[in-house]
Coordinates of C-alpha atoms and ligand atoms in Angstrom, one line a residue:
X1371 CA 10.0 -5.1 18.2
X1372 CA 11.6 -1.8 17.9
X1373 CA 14.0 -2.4 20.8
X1374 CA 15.0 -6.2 19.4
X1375 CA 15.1 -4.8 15.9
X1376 CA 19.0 -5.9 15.9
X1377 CA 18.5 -9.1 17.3
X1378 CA 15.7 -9.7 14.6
X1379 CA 17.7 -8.7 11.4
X1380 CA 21.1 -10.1 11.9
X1381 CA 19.9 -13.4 11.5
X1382 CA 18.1 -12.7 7.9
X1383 CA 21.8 -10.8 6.7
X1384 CA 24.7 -12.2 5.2
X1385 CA 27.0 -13.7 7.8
X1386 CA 29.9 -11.0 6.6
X1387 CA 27.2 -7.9 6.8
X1388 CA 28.9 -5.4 8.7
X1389 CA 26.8 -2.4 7.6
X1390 CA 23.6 -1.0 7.6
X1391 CA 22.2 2.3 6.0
X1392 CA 19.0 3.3 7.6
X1393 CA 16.6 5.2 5.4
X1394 CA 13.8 7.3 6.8
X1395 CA 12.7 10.7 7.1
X1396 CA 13.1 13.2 9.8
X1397 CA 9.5 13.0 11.1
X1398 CA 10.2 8.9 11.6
X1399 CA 13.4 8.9 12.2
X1400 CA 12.4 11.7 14.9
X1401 CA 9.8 9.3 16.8
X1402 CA 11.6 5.8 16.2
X1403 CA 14.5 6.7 14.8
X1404 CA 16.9 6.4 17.6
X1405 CA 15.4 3.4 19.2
X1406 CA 16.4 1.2 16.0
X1407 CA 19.8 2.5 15.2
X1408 CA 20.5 1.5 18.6
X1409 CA 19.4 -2.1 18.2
X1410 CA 20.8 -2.4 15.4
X1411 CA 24.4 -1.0 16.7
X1412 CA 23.8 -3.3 19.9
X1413 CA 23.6 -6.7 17.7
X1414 CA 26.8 -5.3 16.1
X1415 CA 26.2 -3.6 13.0
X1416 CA 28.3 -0.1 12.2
X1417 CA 24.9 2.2 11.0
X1418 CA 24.5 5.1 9.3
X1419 CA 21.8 7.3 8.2
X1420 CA 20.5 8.9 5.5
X1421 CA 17.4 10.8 5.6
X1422 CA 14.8 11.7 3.0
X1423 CA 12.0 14.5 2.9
X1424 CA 8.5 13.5 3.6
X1425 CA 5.5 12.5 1.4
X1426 CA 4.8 11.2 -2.0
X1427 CA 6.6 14.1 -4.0
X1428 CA 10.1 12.9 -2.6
X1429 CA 9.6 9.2 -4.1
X1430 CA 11.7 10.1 -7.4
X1431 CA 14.9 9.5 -9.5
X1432 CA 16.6 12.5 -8.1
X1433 CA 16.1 11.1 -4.5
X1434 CA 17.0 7.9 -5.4
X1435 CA 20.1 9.5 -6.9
X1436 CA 20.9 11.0 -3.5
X1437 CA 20.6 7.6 -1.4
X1438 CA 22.2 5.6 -3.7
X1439 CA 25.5 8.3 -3.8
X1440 CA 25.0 7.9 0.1
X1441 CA 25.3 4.5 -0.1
X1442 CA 28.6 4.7 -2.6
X1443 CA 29.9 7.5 -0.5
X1444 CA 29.4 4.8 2.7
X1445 CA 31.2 1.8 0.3
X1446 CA 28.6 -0.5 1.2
X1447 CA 29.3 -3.6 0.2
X1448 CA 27.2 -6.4 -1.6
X1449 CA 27.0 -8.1 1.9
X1450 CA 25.8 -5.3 3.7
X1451 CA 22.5 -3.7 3.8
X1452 CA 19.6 -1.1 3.4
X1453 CA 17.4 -0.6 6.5
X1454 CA 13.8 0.9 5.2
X1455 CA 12.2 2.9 8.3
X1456 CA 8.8 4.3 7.7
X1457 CA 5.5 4.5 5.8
X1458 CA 5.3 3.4 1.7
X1459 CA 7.0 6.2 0.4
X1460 CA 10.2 5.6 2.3
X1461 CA 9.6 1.4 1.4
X1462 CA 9.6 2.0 -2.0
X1463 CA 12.1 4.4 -2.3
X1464 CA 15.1 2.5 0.1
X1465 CA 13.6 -0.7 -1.4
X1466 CA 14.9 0.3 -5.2
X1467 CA 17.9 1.9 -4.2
X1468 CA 18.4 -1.9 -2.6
X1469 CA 17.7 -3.7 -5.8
X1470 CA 19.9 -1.3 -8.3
X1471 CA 22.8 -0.8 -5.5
X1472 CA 25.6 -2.8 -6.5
X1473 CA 22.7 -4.8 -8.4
X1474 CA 21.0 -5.3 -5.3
X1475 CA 21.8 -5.7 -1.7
X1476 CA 20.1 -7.1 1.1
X1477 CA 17.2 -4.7 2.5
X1478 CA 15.1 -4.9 5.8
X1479 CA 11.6 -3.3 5.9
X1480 CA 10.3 -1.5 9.2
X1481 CA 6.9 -0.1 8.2
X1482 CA 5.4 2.6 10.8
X1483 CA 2.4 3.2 8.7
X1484 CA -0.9 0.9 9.1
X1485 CA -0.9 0.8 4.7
X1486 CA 2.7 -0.2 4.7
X1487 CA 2.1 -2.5 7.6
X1488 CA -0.5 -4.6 5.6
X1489 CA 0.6 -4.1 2.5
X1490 CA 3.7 -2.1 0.9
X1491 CA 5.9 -4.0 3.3
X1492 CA 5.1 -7.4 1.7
X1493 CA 5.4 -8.1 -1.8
X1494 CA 9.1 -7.1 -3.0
X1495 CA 7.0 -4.5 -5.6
X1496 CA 9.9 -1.4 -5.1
X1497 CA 9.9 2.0 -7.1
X1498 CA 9.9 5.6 -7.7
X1499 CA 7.2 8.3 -9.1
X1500 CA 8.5 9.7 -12.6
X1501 CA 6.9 13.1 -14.5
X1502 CA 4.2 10.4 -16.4
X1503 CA 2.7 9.0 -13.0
X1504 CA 3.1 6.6 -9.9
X1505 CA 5.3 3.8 -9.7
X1506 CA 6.8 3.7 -13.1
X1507 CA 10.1 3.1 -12.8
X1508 CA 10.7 0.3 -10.3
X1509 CA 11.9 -3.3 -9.8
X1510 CA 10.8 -6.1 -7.7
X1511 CA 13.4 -6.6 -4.8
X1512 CA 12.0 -9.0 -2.0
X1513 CA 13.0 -7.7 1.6
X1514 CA 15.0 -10.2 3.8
X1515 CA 12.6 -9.4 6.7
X1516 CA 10.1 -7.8 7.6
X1517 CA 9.4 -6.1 11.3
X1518 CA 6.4 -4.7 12.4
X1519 CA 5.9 -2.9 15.4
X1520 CA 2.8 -1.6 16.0
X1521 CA 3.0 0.4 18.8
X1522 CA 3.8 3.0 15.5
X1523 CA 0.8 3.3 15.3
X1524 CA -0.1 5.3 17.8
X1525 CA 1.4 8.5 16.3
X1526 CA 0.0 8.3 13.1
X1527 CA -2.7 10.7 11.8
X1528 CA -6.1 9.7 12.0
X1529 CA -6.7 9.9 7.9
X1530 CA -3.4 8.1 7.4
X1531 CA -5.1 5.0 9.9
X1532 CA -8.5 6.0 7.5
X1533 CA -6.4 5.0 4.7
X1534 CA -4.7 2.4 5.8
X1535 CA -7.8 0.7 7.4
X1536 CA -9.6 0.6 3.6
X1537 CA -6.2 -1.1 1.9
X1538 CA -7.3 -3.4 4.9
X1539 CA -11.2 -3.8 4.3
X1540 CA -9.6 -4.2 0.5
X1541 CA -7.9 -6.8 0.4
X1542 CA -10.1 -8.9 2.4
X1543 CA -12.8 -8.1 0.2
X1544 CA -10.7 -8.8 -3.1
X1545 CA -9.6 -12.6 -2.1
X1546 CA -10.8 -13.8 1.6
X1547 CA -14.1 -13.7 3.3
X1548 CA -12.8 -14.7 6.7
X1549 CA -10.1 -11.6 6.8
X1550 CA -12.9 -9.6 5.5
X1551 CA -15.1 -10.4 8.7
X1552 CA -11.4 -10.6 11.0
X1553 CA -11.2 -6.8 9.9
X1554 CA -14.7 -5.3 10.4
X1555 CA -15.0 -7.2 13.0
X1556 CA -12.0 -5.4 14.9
X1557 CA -12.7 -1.7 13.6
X1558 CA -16.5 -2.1 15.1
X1559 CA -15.2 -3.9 18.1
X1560 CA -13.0 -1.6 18.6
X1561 CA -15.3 1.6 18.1
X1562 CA -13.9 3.1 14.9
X1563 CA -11.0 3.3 13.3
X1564 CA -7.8 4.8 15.7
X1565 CA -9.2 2.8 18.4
X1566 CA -8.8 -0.5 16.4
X1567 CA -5.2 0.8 16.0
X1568 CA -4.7 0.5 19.7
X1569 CA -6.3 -2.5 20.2
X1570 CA -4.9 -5.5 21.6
X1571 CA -6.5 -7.5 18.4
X1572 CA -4.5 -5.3 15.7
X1573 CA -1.3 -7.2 16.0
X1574 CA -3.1 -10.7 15.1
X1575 CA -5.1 -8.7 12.2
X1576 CA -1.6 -7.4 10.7
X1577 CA -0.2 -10.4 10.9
X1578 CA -3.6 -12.3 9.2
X1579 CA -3.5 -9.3 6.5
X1580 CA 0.6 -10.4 5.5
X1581 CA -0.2 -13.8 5.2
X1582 CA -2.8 -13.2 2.6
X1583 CA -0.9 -10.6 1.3
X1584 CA 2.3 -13.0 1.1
X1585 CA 0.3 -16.1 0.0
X1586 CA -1.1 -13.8 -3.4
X1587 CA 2.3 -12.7 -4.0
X1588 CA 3.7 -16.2 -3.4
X1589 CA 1.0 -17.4 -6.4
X1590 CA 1.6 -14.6 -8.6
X1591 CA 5.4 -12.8 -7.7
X1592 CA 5.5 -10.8 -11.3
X1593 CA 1.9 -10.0 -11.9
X1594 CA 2.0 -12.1 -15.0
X1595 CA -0.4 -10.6 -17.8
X1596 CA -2.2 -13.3 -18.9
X1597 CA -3.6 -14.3 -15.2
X1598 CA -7.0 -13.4 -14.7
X1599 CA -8.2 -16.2 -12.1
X1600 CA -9.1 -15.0 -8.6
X1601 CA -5.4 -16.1 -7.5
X1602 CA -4.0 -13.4 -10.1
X1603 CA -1.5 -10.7 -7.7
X1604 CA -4.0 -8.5 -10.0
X1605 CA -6.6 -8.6 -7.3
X1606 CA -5.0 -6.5 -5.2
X1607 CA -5.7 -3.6 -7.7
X1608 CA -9.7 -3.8 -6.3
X1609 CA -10.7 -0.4 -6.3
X1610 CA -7.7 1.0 -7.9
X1611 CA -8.9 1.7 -11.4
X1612 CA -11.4 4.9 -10.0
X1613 CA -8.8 5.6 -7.4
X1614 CA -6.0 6.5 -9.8
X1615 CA -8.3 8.9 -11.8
X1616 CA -9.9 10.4 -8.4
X1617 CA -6.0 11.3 -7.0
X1618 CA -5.3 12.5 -10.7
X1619 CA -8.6 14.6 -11.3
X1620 CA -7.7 16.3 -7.8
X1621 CA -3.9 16.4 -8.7
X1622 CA -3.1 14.2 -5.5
X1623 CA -4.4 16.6 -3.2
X1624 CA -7.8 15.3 -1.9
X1625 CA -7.3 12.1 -1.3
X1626 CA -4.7 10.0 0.4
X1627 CA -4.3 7.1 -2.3
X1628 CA -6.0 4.6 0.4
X1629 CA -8.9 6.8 0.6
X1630 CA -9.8 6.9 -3.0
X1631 CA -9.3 2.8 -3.1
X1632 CA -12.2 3.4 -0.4
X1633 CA -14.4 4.9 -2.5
X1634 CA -12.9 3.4 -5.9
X1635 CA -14.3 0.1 -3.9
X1636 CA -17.7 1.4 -3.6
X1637 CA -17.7 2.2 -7.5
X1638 CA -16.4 -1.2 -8.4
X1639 CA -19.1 -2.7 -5.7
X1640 CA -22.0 -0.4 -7.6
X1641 CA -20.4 -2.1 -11.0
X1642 CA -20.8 -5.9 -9.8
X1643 CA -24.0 -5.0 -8.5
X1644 CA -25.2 -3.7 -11.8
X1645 CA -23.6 -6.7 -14.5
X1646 CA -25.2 -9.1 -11.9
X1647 CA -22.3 -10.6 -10.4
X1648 CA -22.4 -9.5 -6.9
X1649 CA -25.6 -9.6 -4.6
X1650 CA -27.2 -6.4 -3.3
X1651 CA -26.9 -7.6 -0.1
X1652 CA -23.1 -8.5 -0.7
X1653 CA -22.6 -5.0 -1.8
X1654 CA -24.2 -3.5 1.6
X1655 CA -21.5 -5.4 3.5
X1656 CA -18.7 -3.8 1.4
X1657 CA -20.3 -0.3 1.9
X1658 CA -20.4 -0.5 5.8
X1659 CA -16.9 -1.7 6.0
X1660 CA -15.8 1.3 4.0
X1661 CA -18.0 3.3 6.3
X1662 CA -16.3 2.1 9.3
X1663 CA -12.8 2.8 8.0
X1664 CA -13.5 6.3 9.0
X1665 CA -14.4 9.4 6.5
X1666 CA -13.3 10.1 3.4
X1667 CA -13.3 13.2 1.5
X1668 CA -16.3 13.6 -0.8
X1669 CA -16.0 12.9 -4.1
X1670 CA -19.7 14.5 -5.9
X1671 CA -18.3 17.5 -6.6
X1672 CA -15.8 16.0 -9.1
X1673 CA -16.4 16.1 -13.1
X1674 CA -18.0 12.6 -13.5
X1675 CA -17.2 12.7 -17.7
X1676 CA -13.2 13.5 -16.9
X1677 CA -13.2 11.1 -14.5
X1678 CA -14.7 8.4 -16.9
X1679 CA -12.0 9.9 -19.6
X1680 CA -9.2 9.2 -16.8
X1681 CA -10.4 6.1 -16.1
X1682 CA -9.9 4.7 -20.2
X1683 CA -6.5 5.9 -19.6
X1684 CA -5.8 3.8 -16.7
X1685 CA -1.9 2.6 -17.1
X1686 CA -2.8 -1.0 -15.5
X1687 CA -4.2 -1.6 -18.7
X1688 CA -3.0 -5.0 -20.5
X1689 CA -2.8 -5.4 -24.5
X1690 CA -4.5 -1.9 -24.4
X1691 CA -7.7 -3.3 -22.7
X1692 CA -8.5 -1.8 -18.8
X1693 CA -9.2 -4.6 -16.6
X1694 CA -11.4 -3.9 -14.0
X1695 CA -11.3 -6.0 -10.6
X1696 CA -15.1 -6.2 -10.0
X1697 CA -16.0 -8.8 -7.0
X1698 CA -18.6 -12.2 -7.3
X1699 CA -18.9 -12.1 -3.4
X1700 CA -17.1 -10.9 -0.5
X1701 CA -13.2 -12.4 -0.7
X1702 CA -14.0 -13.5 -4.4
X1703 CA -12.8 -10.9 -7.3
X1704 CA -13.4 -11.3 -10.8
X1705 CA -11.3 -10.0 -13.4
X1706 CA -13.6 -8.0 -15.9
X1707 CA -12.7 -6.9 -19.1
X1708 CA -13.5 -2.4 -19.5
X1709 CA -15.5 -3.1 -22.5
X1710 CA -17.9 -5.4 -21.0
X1711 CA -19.3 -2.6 -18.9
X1712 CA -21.7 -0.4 -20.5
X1713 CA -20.9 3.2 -20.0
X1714 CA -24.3 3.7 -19.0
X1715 CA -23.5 1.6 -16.2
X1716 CA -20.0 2.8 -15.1
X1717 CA -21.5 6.2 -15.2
X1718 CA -24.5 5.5 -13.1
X1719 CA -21.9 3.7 -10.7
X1720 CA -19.9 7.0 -10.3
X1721 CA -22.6 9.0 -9.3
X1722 CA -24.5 6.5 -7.0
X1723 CA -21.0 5.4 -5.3
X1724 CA -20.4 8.8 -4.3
X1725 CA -23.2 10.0 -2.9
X1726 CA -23.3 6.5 -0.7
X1727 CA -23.3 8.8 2.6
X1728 CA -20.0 7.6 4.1
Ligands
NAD2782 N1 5.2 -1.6 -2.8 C1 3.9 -1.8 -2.7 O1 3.4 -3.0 -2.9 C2 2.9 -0.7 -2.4 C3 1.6 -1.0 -2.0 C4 0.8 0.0 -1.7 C5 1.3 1.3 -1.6 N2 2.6 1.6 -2.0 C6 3.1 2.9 -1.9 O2 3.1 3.4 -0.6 C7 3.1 4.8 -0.6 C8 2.1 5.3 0.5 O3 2.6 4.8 1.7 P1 2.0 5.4 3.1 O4 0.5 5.5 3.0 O5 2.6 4.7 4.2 O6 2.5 7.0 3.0 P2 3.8 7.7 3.6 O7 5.0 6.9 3.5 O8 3.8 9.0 2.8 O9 3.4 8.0 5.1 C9 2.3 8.8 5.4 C10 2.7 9.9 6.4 O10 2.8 9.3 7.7 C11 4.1 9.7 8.3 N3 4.4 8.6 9.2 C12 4.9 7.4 8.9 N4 4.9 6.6 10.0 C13 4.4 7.4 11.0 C14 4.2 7.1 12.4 N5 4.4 5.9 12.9 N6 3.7 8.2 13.2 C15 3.5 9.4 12.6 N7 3.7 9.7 11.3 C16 4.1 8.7 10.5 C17 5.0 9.9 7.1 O11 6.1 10.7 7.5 C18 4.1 10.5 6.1 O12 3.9 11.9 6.4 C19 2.7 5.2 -2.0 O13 3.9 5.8 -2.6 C20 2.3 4.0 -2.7 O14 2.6 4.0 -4.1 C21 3.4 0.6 -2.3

């Protein structure tokens, strides 16, 4: 896909695009960069590139600031576009610098990471960090296309494919059984988690993973509020709500953010369990498709009371009120309101999710 990436884009650009800015970083653009600049050259687009530094702690105003002069200092035009190469943070980042440039321009999206590949890709959700948390400021900016190549995978760090594996076993557990199965099914097929990367079945699974992910967003584009049915985009936030406050408590340096949704999931699962909605048995599936996502850093250590504290803080919160994404089965979720779990129970969740030997 890499090679044809030219071939593949022109046709979702404006007929008069004559540019494209490719945004990436150096370790990307190092490994795949050349490859797609030369595609897109070939299928006659005049490129240029701007690179960004690596990890979560570049996704911010100020580097926004830098691409978007990068783009003036290019005089792109409204018919041109943004070429996103790389994992989430990258995404995100090229994504709103898209959908502010000129009041927004057309933007392609070549996720190398397994997360973005199922997920950040798909959606149009784009966005920066700011000093009060994640994903503050942002807009949503659909991309034109979407190209996955996952021969990228191959290079990616084994706790990066950990992560990326439990946004996988997540949304299949939040909204459809049969991706649920699709999904274990490969990563114990496979034998664990880098080998299902490198499996012949992982292109079908990614492709499986975007059409859910696509048909939630396609139900749901904004998020709206007031949606709490099991076809709200909210679903997608299954495991989040302990997530957030686990990267917080550890200031973001424990976990990578699909780790924590792996255990936030087990919490959730020990919640659902607990008000009756979900079936013990239903809950053991959940917990070995965590498990086979790979490890995950532990999590007992951790100061179960700030955690809970972190967790009433939770900016996903509507009218005030957290909404917890709490599941009826396997690929059904149920949207629960905070104060319909007793604290008794959210704290005996805590602690019996994270000693769940993983
Ligand atoms: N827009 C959305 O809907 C959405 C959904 C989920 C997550 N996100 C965002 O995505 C971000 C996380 O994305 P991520 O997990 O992809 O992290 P990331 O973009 O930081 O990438 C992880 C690491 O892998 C490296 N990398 C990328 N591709 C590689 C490859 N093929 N080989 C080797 N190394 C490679 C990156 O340089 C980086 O060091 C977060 O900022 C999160 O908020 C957005």
């Amino acid at each position: 896909v890499l090679e044809e990436a030219g071939d593949l884009v022109v046709p979702s650009l404006q007929p008069q695009a004559r540019k494209a800015v490719l945004i990436s970083n150096a370790k990307v653009f190092g490994l795949y960069g050349q490859t797609v600049s030369r595609s897109l050259k070939r299928a006659g687009l005049e490129v240029r590139t701007f690179l960004i530094g690596d990890g979560e702690r570049y996704k911010t105003l100020r580097t926004l600031d830098s691409v978007l002069q990068f783009l003036s200092s290019e005089k792109l035009e409204r018919t041109d576009s943004v070429v996103a190469l790389g994992g989430g943070v990258v995404g995100d980042l090229a994504g709103f610098a898209a959908a502010v440039y000129l009041r927004g321009v057309d933007f392609v999206q070549i996720p190398t990471t397994l997360l973005a590949q199922i997920d950040s890709s798909v959606g149009g959700k784009t966005g920066v960090n700011t000093v009060a948390g994640k994903n503050l400021v942002g807009a949503f900016h659909q991309p034109s296309a979407v190209l996955i190549d996952t021969s990228t995978l191959e290079t990616l760090p084994r706790r990066e494919l950990t992560a990326g594996w439990c946004e996988a076993v997540k949304q299949g557990a939040a909204g459809d059984r049969d991706l649920f199965d699709s999904t274990v099914q490969l990563l114990r097929g496979a034998g664990g988690p880098l080998q299902a990367a490198s499996n012949n079945g992982v292109d079908r699974l990614i492709a499986k993973q975007c059409a859910f992910k696509a048909r939630i967003v396609e139900g749901d584009e904004r998020e709206a509020a007031d949606r709490n049915d099991s076809g709200s985009r909210k679903i997608l936030n299954f495991g989040h709500t302990s997530a957030h406050a686990l990267e917080t408590i550890t200031g973001y340096r424990r976990f990578r953010h699909g780790e924590a949704v792996g255990l936030g999931m087990l919490v959730a699962g020990e919640i659902s369990k607990g008000l009756g909605l979900l079936d013990p048995s239903e809950l053991e599936l959940l917990q070995e498709a965590v498990r086979s996502c790979g490890r995950l850093p532990p999590a007992d250590d951790l100061d179960r009371a700030r955690i809970i504290q972190l967790i009433s803080q939770d900016k996903k919160s509507v009218g005030g009120k957290i909404k917890w994404i709490l599941l009826s089965r396997i690929g059904r979720a149920a949207i629960v309101d905070g104060r319909e779990i007793p604290a008794t129970l959210l704290r005996a969740s805590l602690q019996t999710a994270f000693q769940h030997r993983l």
